[in-house]
Amino acid sequence: MSSLHQRHLAVSPDWLALYYKRPLEITHGEGRHVWDADGRRYLDFFGGILTTMTAHALPEVTKAVAEQAGRIIHTSTLYLNRPMIELAERIATLSGIPDARVFFTTSGTEANDTALLLATAYRRSNQILAMRNSYHGRSFSAVSITGNNAWSPTSLSPLQTLYVHGGVRTRGPYAHLGDAEFIEACVADLEDLLGHTRTPAALIAEPIQGVGGFTSPPDGLYAAFRRVLDRHGVLWISDEVQTGWGRSGEHFWGWQAHGENGPPDILTFAKGIGNGMSIGGVVARAEVMNCLDANSISTFGGSPVTMAAGLANLSYLLEHDLQGNARRVGGLLIERLRAIGAGAEWVREVRGRGLMIGIELAKPGTDEAAPEAAAAVLEAAREGGLLIGKGGGHNTSVLRIAPPLSLTIPEAEEGAGILAEALRSLG
Ligand SMILES: Cc1ncc(COP(=O)(O)O)c(C=O)c1O
């Protein structure tokens, strides 16, 4: 009988990558911990790619799912759906977007597809501005606004995409500038680009780039962009798939670090809101959301079971102030990791905010990417009992740390200790 790994390889696409030389089968979880098929326990600092937002097996979510599944699992959007309307009302209020309408999808990709459909229809243009080093999903249209070639398997595209500077602070032509000059240079680049284009529909950006390695511009860049975009009538889409729901600690949404000119025109979300149930969605003011002149549905979008999970999960997050927890515990964790990084010659930069922390590795004494070192630290952390992620546009040299937002201080300390040991193993 072949192993599950061999069976996976025989039946799955080659491009569906697995972590670890000996891939892990996770069988169950509780709180911030998961267990593998051999019964070994791990502290989970990646949450299934920032998706287990509150905690594993959170009783409130499990109960809501079970109760709703016991009543009815599916009805479709042809009928009134109480949990969907309740969650839409709460998200509309939280979004900060005036006169907000919410449309639910089943993934972040589909949410961004919808945002692109809205923006291109509203503006009657197929030109999109996206950020270098960006990731917005796996569909044909999402891939065509991906500024990270490791995640962009085709250059064929229904859109004309132009890539803007600014998502990566410490690499690229403006890295040497101070924050204010960096913003000025990126704004000048945007102005210049707009002078060479027809009429772009929108700029789409992750306030903190996720797959790109938790990189972000100085606070205020997107507010400065907003002023320029407004002059040209170009919409701003904030992709909050990784940054939403308070993960960044200081803000509930990532756009709020750039909020002086108000909320984005369109906001997309997914991952954490369902705590693992498939919920994605898009929020836009009514005038933009209603610009489509044909019908559109997502059969599974807003399904009652996922919406019940989302409501229970969001209530838990807000009632337990997990944003505040992300700020406090994340603040301590990043300080501890900065101290560890300062003494580790492979660490180029420790960055992030809240419980969204990146450790970029580079060959000692250089700025050269160190993907083998990142892979080795990932393995060593796993051996030590800690699961983390990887990312980064520079050959995947960034360790990504994004635990459930209920992380405790002792767990943060324990994880930091394992990471310190894993970094020491690089020699
Ligand atoms: C910022 C961002 N947008 C969109 C997506 C796509 O979401 P999904 O994988 O749910 O389609 C991701 C997934 O990692 C993401 O990080």
XYZ file of C-alpha atoms and ligand atoms in Angstrom:
443
model
C 0.000 0.000 0.000
C 1.572 3.326 -0.981
C 1.837 6.209 1.483
C -0.615 9.102 1.461
C 2.217 11.248 0.084
C 2.748 8.879 -2.871
C -0.979 8.785 -3.491
C -1.083 12.594 -3.363
C 1.719 12.817 -5.943
C 0.068 10.270 -8.224
C -3.276 12.035 -8.339
C -2.580 15.776 -7.790
C -1.214 18.446 -10.131
C 2.558 18.899 -9.932
C 2.070 22.598 -9.183
C 0.142 21.926 -5.965
C 3.152 22.265 -3.683
C 3.413 20.610 -0.273
C 5.498 21.933 2.624
C 8.294 19.774 4.112
C 10.446 16.908 2.851
C 8.190 14.579 4.815
C 4.816 16.251 4.234
C 2.511 16.567 7.185
C -0.991 15.168 7.526
C -2.838 17.288 10.089
C -5.670 15.340 11.661
C -7.074 17.692 14.271
C -6.580 20.945 16.103
C -7.528 22.875 19.214
C -6.836 26.510 20.047
C -3.442 27.373 18.567
C -2.321 23.737 18.267
C -2.678 21.008 15.649
C -1.808 17.301 15.724
C -0.351 15.154 12.948
C -1.313 11.601 11.995
C 1.415 10.237 14.296
C -0.092 12.080 17.258
C 2.615 14.783 17.442
C 1.464 18.212 18.597
C 2.551 21.469 16.915
C 2.104 25.106 17.787
C 0.453 26.587 14.694
C 1.882 29.932 13.579
C 0.382 29.803 10.077
C -3.286 28.894 10.627
C -3.717 27.173 7.255
C -2.476 30.332 5.469
C -3.977 32.969 7.831
C -7.372 31.311 7.694
C -7.863 29.843 11.162
C -8.413 33.340 12.513
C -9.792 32.888 16.031
C -8.766 29.351 17.041
C -8.867 25.738 15.882
C -12.075 23.895 16.814
C -13.543 27.027 18.404
C -16.643 25.635 20.164
C -18.780 28.651 19.217
C -18.065 28.137 15.495
C -18.408 24.354 15.626
C -21.772 24.693 17.380
C -23.059 27.266 14.867
C -22.014 25.042 11.944
C -23.550 21.900 13.451
C -26.821 23.641 14.332
C -27.182 25.232 10.901
C -26.226 21.972 9.138
C -28.888 20.219 11.188
C -31.508 22.710 9.958
C -30.579 23.186 6.287
C -27.235 23.217 4.469
C -28.107 24.878 1.184
C -30.884 26.999 -0.234
C -29.161 29.276 -2.864
C -29.429 33.023 -3.284
C -32.832 32.606 -4.928
C -34.354 32.649 -1.446
C -34.057 34.936 1.532
C -31.144 33.848 3.687
C -31.155 35.192 7.271
C -27.549 34.364 8.269
C -26.280 35.850 4.992
C -28.154 39.120 5.486
C -27.014 39.340 9.115
C -23.365 38.838 8.185
C -23.667 41.264 5.246
C -25.115 43.930 7.570
C -22.277 43.527 10.030
C -19.575 43.589 7.347
C -21.177 46.590 5.600
C -21.011 48.553 8.869
C -17.478 47.406 9.691
C -16.183 48.186 6.174
C -16.382 51.962 6.618
C -17.723 52.228 3.040
C -20.801 54.452 2.847
C -23.998 52.944 1.421
C -22.186 49.604 1.283
C -23.463 46.531 -0.548
C -21.946 43.107 0.129
C -21.708 40.141 -2.242
C -20.496 36.789 -0.897
C -18.302 34.386 -2.836
C -16.527 31.190 -1.849
C -12.904 32.366 -2.063
C -10.605 35.360 -2.168
C -9.954 34.731 -5.839
C -13.625 34.933 -6.682
C -13.954 38.053 -4.525
C -11.182 39.747 -6.492
C -12.656 38.545 -9.795
C -15.892 40.212 -8.761
C -14.064 43.419 -7.836
C -12.377 43.413 -11.254
C -15.695 42.768 -12.984
C -17.293 45.679 -11.124
C -14.425 48.104 -11.662
C -13.980 47.307 -15.361
C -17.732 47.498 -16.011
C -18.147 50.705 -13.985
C -15.215 52.421 -15.668
C -15.622 50.772 -19.096
C -11.921 49.977 -19.172
C -9.930 46.749 -18.981
C -6.797 48.498 -17.715
C -5.835 47.708 -14.134
C -3.069 49.109 -11.983
C -1.570 46.528 -9.626
C 1.434 46.502 -7.346
C 4.705 44.783 -8.079
C 5.132 41.639 -5.919
C 1.339 41.318 -5.533
C -0.849 38.210 -5.217
C -4.622 38.276 -5.624
C -5.626 34.695 -6.445
C -5.417 31.846 -8.900
C -8.082 32.432 -11.579
C -7.328 33.654 -15.078
C -8.136 37.253 -14.218
C -6.509 37.187 -10.744
C -3.308 35.724 -12.168
C -3.208 38.556 -14.669
C -2.873 41.114 -11.845
C -0.190 39.109 -10.031
C 3.129 40.907 -9.815
C 5.026 37.870 -8.502
C 6.188 35.525 -11.246
C 6.342 32.495 -8.918
C 2.532 32.642 -8.807
C 1.823 33.745 -12.346
C 1.765 30.691 -14.641
C 0.620 32.565 -17.750
C 1.019 36.025 -19.218
C -2.143 35.647 -21.298
C -4.700 38.007 -19.846
C -8.175 39.466 -20.243
C -6.826 42.657 -18.668
C -4.101 45.126 -19.473
C -2.172 45.394 -16.249
C 0.374 48.040 -15.352
C 2.503 47.536 -12.273
C 3.125 50.331 -9.809
C 5.989 50.765 -7.311
C 5.452 50.891 -3.579
C 4.432 47.540 -2.116
C 7.972 46.587 -1.176
C 9.756 49.025 1.127
C 13.266 47.633 1.425
C 14.012 46.402 -2.088
C 13.787 48.013 -5.520
C 14.893 51.365 -6.897
C 13.446 53.501 -4.066
C 14.573 51.341 -1.131
C 17.326 53.767 -0.149
C 14.928 56.715 0.284
C 13.396 57.898 3.566
C 9.664 57.225 4.079
C 8.432 60.610 2.821
C 10.723 60.528 -0.224
C 9.740 56.920 -0.904
C 6.067 57.931 -1.012
C 6.881 60.942 -3.201
C 8.817 58.765 -5.672
C 6.004 56.183 -5.867
C 3.393 58.906 -6.390
C 5.545 60.452 -9.144
C 5.802 56.996 -10.751
C 2.011 56.613 -10.601
C 1.442 60.087 -12.074
C 3.897 59.303 -14.849
C 2.249 55.949 -15.565
C -1.201 57.565 -15.730
C 0.192 60.008 -18.265
C 0.998 57.055 -20.526
C -2.233 55.083 -20.178
C -5.771 55.463 -21.403
C -8.238 55.259 -18.554
C -7.462 52.574 -15.974
C -10.444 51.115 -14.155
C -8.824 50.655 -10.756
C -5.758 50.219 -8.655
C -5.814 46.981 -6.672
C -3.454 46.564 -3.722
C -2.915 44.462 -0.624
C -2.196 46.939 2.207
C 0.376 44.415 3.475
C 1.449 41.967 0.772
C 0.810 38.438 1.980
C 2.277 35.901 -0.440
C 4.844 38.600 -1.277
C 6.390 38.177 2.190
C 4.473 40.550 4.502
C 5.927 43.648 2.877
C 4.237 47.012 3.036
C 4.829 50.617 2.067
C 5.156 53.373 4.653
C 1.785 54.316 6.165
C 0.035 56.876 4.016
C 1.191 55.672 0.577
C -2.287 54.581 -0.501
C -3.783 57.813 0.828
C -1.315 59.695 -1.363
C -2.173 57.401 -4.300
C -5.850 58.015 -3.592
C -5.492 61.744 -4.232
C -3.991 61.031 -7.654
C -6.474 58.269 -8.499
C -9.413 60.508 -7.562
C -8.202 63.171 -9.978
C -8.296 60.585 -12.759
C -11.522 58.908 -11.624
C -9.677 55.611 -11.007
C -11.166 53.314 -8.319
C -9.162 51.947 -5.375
C -9.646 48.263 -4.524
C -8.202 47.154 -1.185
C -7.566 43.405 -1.092
C -8.038 42.631 2.604
C -7.957 38.846 2.191
C -4.958 38.602 4.531
C -5.017 41.961 6.302
C -8.658 42.125 7.375
C -10.399 41.544 10.713
C -7.767 43.151 12.970
C -4.827 40.884 12.176
C -2.543 43.891 11.832
C -3.354 44.892 15.431
C -3.467 48.657 15.050
C -6.232 48.597 12.464
C -9.283 46.483 11.734
C -8.575 46.793 7.999
C -5.205 47.230 6.375
C -6.469 50.248 4.408
C -6.836 52.168 7.684
C -3.068 52.679 7.805
C -3.725 54.813 4.698
C -7.141 56.057 5.627
C -6.817 59.814 5.736
C -8.681 60.090 2.425
C -11.420 57.677 3.434
C -12.132 54.039 2.717
C -11.470 52.292 -0.613
C -14.148 52.183 -3.295
C -14.116 48.381 -3.206
C -12.901 46.042 -0.462
C -12.401 42.287 -0.843
C -12.158 39.745 1.973
C -11.921 35.966 2.513
C -9.703 33.611 4.579
C -10.144 34.432 8.296
C -13.814 35.403 8.420
C -14.991 31.787 8.008
C -12.277 30.319 10.267
C -11.849 27.703 7.538
C -15.369 27.637 6.103
C -15.221 28.981 2.553
C -16.330 32.592 2.659
C -15.089 35.334 0.400
C -16.734 38.571 -0.533
C -16.687 42.036 -1.939
C -17.983 45.291 -0.474
C -18.626 48.354 -2.619
C -20.802 51.409 -2.430
C -24.171 50.824 -4.081
C -23.407 52.914 -7.154
C -20.399 50.702 -7.988
C -21.911 47.366 -6.905
C -25.056 48.022 -8.926
C -23.301 48.987 -12.161
C -23.766 45.505 -13.686
C -26.696 45.371 -16.087
C -27.025 41.578 -16.152
C -27.658 38.960 -13.469
C -24.842 37.391 -11.500
C -24.876 34.704 -8.798
C -22.449 32.504 -6.920
C -24.319 29.278 -6.191
C -22.378 28.533 -3.012
C -21.657 32.154 -2.060
C -23.433 33.047 1.170
C -24.441 29.447 1.908
C -26.206 29.259 5.287
C -23.625 26.985 6.956
C -20.674 29.184 6.029
C -22.578 32.322 7.021
C -23.471 30.826 10.422
C -19.776 30.063 10.916
C -18.815 33.595 9.855
C -21.297 35.185 12.255
C -20.138 33.085 15.224
C -16.500 33.664 14.337
C -16.893 37.431 13.915
C -18.854 37.713 17.169
C -16.126 35.846 19.033
C -13.430 38.051 17.468
C -15.191 41.282 18.455
C -16.393 40.167 21.911
C -12.897 38.994 22.869
C -11.128 41.965 21.277
C -8.793 39.754 19.279
C -7.604 42.817 17.369
C -6.326 44.177 20.697
C -4.774 40.790 21.409
C -3.055 40.818 18.010
C -1.672 44.272 18.816
C -0.418 43.322 22.295
C 0.844 39.780 21.727
C 2.009 40.559 18.190
C 3.889 43.611 19.515
C 5.733 41.459 22.058
C 6.400 38.736 19.506
C 7.870 41.103 16.925
C 10.113 42.690 19.570
C 11.346 39.273 20.613
C 11.903 38.252 16.962
C 13.745 41.506 16.246
C 16.084 40.760 19.148
C 16.627 37.228 17.836
C 17.102 38.542 14.281
C 19.687 41.107 15.407
C 21.962 38.267 16.486
C 21.302 35.971 13.512
C 23.513 36.552 10.491
C 21.002 35.088 7.981
C 18.241 37.493 9.013
C 17.989 40.489 6.669
C 14.846 42.053 8.165
C 12.099 41.354 10.700
C 8.953 43.276 9.715
C 5.206 43.366 10.032
C 2.533 44.492 12.453
C 0.178 42.698 14.796
C 0.154 38.977 14.147
C 1.464 39.283 10.599
C 5.232 39.062 10.901
C 7.831 38.353 8.225
C 11.463 37.332 8.737
C 13.383 37.864 5.520
C 16.539 35.792 5.163
C 19.529 36.622 2.958
C 22.963 35.150 2.457
C 25.116 36.555 5.291
C 26.588 39.958 4.546
C 24.588 40.308 1.298
C 21.075 41.147 0.093
C 20.970 37.911 -1.877
C 17.887 35.749 -1.457
C 18.347 32.593 0.601
C 15.515 30.220 -0.337
C 17.424 27.114 0.825
C 17.980 28.718 4.234
C 14.273 29.586 4.494
C 13.351 25.991 3.609
C 15.833 24.705 6.209
C 14.388 26.949 8.945
C 10.870 25.811 8.038
C 11.996 22.173 8.483
C 13.881 22.895 11.704
C 10.893 24.769 13.171
C 8.683 21.793 12.371
C 11.152 19.469 14.078
C 10.966 21.804 17.071
C 7.160 21.590 17.073
C 6.246 24.845 15.300
C 4.475 25.357 11.973
C 5.251 28.558 10.065
C 4.860 29.658 6.439
C 7.080 30.954 3.658
C 6.685 33.635 1.010
C 8.353 36.540 -0.688
C 8.924 37.627 -4.235
C 12.641 37.124 -3.865
C 12.820 33.368 -4.282
C 10.721 32.659 -1.236
C 13.212 33.788 1.375
C 10.701 35.132 3.868
C 9.422 33.171 6.870
C 5.802 34.062 7.524
C 4.316 34.095 11.000
C 0.546 34.495 11.268
C -0.973 32.520 14.159
C -4.639 32.569 15.165
C -5.429 35.954 16.741
C -6.112 34.377 20.151
C -2.399 33.598 20.582
C -1.310 33.825 24.227
C 1.911 35.363 25.532
C 3.335 31.986 26.692
C 2.615 30.544 23.229
C 4.292 33.541 21.574
C 7.337 33.029 23.837
C 7.430 29.324 23.085
C 7.194 29.870 19.329
C 9.898 32.553 19.400
C 12.175 30.159 21.287
C 11.667 27.428 18.689
C 12.324 29.918 15.894
C 15.519 31.131 17.558
C 16.731 27.536 17.736
C 15.723 26.896 14.108
C 17.657 29.993 12.947
C 20.693 28.896 14.990
C 20.637 25.581 13.097
C 21.689 27.502 9.948
C 25.096 27.901 11.580
C -4.124 38.855 -0.687
C -4.805 37.667 -1.277
N -5.818 37.855 -2.130
C -6.483 36.816 -2.658
C -6.126 35.519 -2.372
C -6.871 34.385 -2.998
O -7.686 33.793 -2.059
P -8.201 32.275 -2.283
O -6.991 31.387 -2.169
O -9.220 32.098 -1.184
O -8.815 32.212 -3.620
C -5.083 35.274 -1.478
C -4.701 33.881 -1.139
O -3.659 33.618 -0.578
C -4.394 36.375 -0.923
O -3.383 36.201 -0.088
